[in-house]
mmCIF file of C-alpha atoms in Angstrom:
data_model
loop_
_atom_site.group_PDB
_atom_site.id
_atom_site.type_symbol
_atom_site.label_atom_id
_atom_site.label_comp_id
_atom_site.label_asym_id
_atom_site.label_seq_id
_atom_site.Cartn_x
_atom_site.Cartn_y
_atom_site.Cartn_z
ATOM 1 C CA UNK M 18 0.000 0.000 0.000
ATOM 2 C CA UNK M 19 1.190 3.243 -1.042
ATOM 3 C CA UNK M 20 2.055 6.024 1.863
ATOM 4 C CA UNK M 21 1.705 9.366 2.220
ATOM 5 C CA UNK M 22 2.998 11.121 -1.092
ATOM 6 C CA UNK M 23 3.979 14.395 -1.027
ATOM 7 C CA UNK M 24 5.631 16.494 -3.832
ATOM 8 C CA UNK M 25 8.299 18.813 -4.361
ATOM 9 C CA UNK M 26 10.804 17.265 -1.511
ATOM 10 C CA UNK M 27 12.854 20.264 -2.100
ATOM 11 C CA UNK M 28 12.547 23.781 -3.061
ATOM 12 C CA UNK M 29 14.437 26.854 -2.953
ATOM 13 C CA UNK M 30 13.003 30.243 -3.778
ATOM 14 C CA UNK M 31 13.538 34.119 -3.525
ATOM 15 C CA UNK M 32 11.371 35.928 -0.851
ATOM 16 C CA UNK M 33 8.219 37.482 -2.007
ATOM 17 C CA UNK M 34 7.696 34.350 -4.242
ATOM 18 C CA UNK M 35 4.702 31.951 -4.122
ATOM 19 C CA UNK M 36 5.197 28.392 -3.760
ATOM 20 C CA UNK M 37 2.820 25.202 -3.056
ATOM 21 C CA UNK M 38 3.077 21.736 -1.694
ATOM 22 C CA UNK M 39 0.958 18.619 -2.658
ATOM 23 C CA UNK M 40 -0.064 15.991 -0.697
ATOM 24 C CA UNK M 41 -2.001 12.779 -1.823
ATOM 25 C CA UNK M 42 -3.211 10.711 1.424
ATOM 26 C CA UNK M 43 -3.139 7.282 2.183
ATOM 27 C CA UNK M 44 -6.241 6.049 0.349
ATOM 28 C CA UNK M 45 -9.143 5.654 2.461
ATOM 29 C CA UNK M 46 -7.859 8.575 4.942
ATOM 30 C CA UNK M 47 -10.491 11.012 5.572
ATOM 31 C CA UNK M 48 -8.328 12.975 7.839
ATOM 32 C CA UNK M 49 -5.605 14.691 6.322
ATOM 33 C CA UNK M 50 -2.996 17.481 8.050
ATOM 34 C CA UNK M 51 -0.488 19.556 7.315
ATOM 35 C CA UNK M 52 2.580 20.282 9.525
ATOM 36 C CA UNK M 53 5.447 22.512 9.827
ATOM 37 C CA UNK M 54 8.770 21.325 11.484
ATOM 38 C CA UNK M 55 11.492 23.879 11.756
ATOM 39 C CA UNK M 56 15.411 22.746 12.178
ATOM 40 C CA UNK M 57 15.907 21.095 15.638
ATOM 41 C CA UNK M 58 12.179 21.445 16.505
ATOM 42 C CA UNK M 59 9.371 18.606 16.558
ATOM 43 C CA UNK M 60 6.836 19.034 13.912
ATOM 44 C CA UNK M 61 3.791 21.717 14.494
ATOM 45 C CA UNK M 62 0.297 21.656 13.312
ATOM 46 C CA UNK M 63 -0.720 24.134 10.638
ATOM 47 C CA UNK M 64 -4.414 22.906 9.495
ATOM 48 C CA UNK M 65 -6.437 19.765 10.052
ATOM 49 C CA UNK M 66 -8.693 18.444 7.575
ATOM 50 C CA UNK M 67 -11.665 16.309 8.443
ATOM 51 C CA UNK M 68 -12.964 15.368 4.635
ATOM 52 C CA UNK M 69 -12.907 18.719 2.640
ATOM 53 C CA UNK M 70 -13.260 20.764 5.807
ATOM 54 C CA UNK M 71 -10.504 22.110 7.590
ATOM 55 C CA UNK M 72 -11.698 21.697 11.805
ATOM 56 C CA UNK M 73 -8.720 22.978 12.881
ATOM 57 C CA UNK M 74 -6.494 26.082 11.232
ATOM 58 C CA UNK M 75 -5.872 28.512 14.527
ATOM 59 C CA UNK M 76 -2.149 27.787 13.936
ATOM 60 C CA UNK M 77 -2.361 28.157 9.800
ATOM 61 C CA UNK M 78 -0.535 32.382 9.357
ATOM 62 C CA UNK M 79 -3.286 33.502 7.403
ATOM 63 C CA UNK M 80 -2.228 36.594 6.059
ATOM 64 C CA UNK M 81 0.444 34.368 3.476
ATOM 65 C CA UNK M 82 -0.300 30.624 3.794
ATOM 66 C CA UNK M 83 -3.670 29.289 2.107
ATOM 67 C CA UNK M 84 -4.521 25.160 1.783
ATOM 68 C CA UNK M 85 -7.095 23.443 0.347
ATOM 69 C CA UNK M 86 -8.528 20.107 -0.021
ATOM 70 C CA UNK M 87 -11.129 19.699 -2.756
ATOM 71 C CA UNK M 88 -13.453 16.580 -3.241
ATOM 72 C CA UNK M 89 -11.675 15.460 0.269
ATOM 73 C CA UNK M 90 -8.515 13.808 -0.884
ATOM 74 C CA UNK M 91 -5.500 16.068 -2.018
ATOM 75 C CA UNK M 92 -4.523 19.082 -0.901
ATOM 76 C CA UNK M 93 -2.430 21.601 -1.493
ATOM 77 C CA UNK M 94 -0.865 24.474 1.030
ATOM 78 C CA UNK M 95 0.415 27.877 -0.660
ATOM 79 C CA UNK M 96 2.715 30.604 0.867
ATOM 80 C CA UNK M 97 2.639 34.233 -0.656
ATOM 81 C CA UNK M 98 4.824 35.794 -0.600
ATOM 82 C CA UNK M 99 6.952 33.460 1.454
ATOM 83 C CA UNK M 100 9.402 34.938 4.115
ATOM 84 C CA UNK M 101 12.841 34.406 5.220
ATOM 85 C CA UNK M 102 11.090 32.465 8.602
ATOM 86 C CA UNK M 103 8.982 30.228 6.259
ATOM 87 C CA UNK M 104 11.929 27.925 5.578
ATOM 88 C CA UNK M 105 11.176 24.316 7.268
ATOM 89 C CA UNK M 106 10.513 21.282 6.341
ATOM 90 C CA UNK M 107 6.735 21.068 5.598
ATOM 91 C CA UNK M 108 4.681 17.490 6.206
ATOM 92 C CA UNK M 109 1.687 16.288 5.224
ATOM 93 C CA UNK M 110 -0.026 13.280 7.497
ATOM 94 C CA UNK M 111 -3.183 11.407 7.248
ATOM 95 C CA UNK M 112 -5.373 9.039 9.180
ATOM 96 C CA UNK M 113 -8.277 7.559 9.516
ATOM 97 C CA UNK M 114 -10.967 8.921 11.749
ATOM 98 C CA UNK M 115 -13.743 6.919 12.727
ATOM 99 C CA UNK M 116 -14.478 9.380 15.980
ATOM 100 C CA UNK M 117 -12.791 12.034 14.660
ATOM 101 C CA UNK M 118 -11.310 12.092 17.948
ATOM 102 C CA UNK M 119 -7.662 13.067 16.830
ATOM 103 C CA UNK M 120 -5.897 10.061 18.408
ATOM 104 C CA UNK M 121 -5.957 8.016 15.428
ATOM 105 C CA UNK M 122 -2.441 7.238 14.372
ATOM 106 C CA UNK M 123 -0.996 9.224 11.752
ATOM 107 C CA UNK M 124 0.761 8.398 8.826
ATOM 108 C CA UNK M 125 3.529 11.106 7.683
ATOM 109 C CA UNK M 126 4.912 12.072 3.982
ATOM 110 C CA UNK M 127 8.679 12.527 3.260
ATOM 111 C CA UNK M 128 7.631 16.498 3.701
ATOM 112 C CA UNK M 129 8.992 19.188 1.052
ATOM 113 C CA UNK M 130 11.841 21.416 2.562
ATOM 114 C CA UNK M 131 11.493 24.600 1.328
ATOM 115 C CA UNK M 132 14.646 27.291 1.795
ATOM 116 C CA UNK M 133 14.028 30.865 1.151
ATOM 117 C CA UNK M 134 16.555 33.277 -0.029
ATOM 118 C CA UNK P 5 4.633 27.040 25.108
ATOM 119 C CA UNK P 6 5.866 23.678 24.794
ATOM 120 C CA UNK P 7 3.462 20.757 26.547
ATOM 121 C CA UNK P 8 5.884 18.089 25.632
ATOM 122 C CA UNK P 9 9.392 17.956 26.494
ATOM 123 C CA UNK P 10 12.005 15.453 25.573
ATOM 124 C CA UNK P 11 14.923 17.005 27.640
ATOM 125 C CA UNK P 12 17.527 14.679 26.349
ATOM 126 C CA UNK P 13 18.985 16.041 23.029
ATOM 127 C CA UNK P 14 20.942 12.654 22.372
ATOM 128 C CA UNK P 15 21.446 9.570 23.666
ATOM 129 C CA UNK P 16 24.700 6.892 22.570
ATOM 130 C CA UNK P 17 23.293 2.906 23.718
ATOM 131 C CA UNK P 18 25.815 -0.082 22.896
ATOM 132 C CA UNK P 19 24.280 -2.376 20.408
ATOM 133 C CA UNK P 20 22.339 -5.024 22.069
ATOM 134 C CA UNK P 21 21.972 -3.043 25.316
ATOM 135 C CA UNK P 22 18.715 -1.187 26.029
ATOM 136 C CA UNK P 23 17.622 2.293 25.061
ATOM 137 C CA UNK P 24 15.559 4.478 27.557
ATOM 138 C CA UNK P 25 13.869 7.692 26.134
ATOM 139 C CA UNK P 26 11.997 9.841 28.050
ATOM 140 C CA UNK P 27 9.499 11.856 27.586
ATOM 141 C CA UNK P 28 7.577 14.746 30.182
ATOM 142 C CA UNK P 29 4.417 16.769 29.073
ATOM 143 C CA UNK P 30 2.047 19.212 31.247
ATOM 144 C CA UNK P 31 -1.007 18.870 29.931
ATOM 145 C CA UNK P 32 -3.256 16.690 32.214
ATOM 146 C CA UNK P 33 -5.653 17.012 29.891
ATOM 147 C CA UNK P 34 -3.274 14.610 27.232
ATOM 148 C CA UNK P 35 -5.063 11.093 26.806
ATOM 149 C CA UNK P 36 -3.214 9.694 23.735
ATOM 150 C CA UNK P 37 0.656 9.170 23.590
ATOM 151 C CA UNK P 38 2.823 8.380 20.241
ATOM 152 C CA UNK P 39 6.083 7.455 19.168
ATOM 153 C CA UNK P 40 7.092 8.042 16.033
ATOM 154 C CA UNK P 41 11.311 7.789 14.631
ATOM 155 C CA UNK P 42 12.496 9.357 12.176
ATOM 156 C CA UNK P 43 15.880 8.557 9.582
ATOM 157 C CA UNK P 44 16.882 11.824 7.362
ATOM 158 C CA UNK P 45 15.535 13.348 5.141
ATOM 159 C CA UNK P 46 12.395 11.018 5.882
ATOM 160 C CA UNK P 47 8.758 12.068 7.403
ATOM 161 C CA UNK P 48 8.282 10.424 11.143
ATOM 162 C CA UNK P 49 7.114 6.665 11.111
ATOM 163 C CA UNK P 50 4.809 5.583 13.510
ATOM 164 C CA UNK P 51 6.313 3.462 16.275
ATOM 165 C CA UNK P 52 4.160 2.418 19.149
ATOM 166 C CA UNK P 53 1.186 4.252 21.290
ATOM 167 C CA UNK P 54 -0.244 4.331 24.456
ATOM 168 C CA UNK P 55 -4.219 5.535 25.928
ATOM 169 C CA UNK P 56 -4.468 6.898 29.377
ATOM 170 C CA UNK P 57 -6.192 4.111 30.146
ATOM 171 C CA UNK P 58 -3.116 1.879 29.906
ATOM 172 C CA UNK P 59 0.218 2.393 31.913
ATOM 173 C CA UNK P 60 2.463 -0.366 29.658
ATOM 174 C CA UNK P 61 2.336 -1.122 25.994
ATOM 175 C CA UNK P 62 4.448 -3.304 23.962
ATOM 176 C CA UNK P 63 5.320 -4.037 20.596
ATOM 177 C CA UNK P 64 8.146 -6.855 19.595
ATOM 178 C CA UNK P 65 11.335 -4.894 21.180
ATOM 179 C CA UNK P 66 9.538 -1.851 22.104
ATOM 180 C CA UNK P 67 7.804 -1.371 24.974
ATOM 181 C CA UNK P 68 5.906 2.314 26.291
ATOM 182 C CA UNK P 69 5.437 3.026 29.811
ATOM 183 C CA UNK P 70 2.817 5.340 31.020
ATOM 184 C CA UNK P 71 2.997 7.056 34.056
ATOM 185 C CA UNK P 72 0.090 9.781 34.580
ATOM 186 C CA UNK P 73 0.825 11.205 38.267
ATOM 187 C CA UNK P 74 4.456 11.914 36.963
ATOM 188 C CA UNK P 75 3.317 12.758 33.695
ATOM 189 C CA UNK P 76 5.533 10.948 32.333
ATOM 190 C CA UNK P 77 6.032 8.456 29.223
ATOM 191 C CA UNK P 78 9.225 6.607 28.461
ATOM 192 C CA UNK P 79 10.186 4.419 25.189
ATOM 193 C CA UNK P 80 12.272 1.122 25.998
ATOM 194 C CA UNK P 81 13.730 -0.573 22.918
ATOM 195 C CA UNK P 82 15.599 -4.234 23.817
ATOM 196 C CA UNK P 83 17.479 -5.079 22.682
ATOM 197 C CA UNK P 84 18.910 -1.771 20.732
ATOM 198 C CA UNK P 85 20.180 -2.705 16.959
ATOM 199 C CA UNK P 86 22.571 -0.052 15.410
ATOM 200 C CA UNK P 87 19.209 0.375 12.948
ATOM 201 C CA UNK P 88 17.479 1.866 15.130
ATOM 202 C CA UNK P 89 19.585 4.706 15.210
ATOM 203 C CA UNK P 90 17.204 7.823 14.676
ATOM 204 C CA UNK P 91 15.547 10.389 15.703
ATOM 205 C CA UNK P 92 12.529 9.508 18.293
ATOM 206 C CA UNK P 93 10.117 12.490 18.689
ATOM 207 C CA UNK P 94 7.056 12.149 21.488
ATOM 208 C CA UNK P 95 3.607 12.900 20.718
ATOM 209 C CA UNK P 96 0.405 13.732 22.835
ATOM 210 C CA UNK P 97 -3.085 15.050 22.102
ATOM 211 C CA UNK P 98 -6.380 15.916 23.698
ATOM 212 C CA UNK P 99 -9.292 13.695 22.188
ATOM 213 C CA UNK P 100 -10.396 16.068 19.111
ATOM 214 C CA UNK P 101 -7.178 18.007 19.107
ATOM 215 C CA UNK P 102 -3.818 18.064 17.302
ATOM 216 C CA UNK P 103 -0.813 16.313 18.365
ATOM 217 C CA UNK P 104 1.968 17.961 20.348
ATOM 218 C CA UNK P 105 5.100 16.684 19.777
ATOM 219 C CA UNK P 106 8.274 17.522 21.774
ATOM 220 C CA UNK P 107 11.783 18.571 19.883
ATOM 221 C CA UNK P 108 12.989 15.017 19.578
ATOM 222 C CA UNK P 109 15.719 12.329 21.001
ATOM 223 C CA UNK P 110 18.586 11.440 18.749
ATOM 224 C CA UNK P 111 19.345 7.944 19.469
ATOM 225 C CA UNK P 112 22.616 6.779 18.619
ATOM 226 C CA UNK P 113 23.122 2.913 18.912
ATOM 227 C CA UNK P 114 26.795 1.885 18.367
ATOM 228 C CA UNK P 115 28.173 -1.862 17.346
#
């Protein structure tokens, strides 16, 4: 069975410049999130997705990062512009809720490291 | 504010010997505790768990204690194979809530 699949792993871009991650679940996962982890840190939660709708985005910067998960199985997060701060790795996870309790075991991506110049 | 701590940057076990991790978080309100290791340049892998309702859980060489009045969680891994050589973050989370994870363990296990 196929993992987590996430796409770019690596990235490097100027300030000011856009740039977006994909993630394609585990199949059958309805619950889908997206994590930053910064260098020496352990991974933090940006937006949870339950299906197509996002339960939980109070850490997600909204003024730059957007994410979106249409028809409830890929998503996609955005930065613009993207800061000097912004670079991290960035991880995708899924699971399957049958509670929706969040203590369902989830299933990480490789993550996309992004530097910005 | 950081609900889990891992307060041991690294840790160097002989091969074959066993490997302690620890793990201390605040939150009472934590009912769900994860391991998860990860290699470089990898995502985390899922390792073991443990509910509140438990206080031991094991899994072939890997074994999670619970202690709640201590708040408290350790990872043993007997006997330690120079594979398992990673880094071991802890998780916790709050029924409906996101998981916390501390900054992480580098294990080091050495023939």
């Amino acid at each position: 069975e196929a993992g987590v699949v996430q796409s770019p792993r690596y990235k490097i871009i100027e300030k000011k410049q856009p740039v977006a991650f994909w993630c394609n679940p585990i199949s059958g996962h309805n619950t889908l999130y997206w994590y930053r982890q910064n260098l020496g840190q352990g991974p933090e939660l940006l937006i949870r997705y339950e299906n197509e709708e996002a339960v939980d985005d109070s850490q997600l910067p909204k003024d730059r990062f957007s994410a979106e998960r249409l028809k409830g199985v890929d998503s996609t997060l955005k930065i613009q512009p993207a800061e000097l701060g912004d670079s991290a790795v960035y991880l995708c996870a899924s699971s399957f809720s049958v509670l929706a309790s969040g203590t369902d075991t989830q299933y990480f991506g490789p993550g996309t490291r992004l530097t910005v110049l | 504010d950081q609900q889990v701590k891992q307060n041991s940057p690294s840790l160097s076990v002989q091969e074959g010997r066993i490997s302690i991790l620890n793990c201390d978080y605040t939150n009472s309100m934590f009912d769900y505790f994860l391991w998860y290791k990860k290699y470089p340049a990898e995502g985390p892998t899922f390792l073991i768990s443990i509910s509140s309702i438990k206080d031991k859980n094991e899994d072939g060489r890997f074994t999670v204690f619970l202690n709640k009045s201590a708040k408290h969680l350790s990872l043993h891994i007997v006997p330690s194979q120079p594979g398992d050589s990673a880094v071991y973050f802890c998780a916790a989370a709050n029924s409906g809530y996101a998981l916390n994870f501390g900054k992480g363990t580098s294990l080091l296990v050495t023939p």
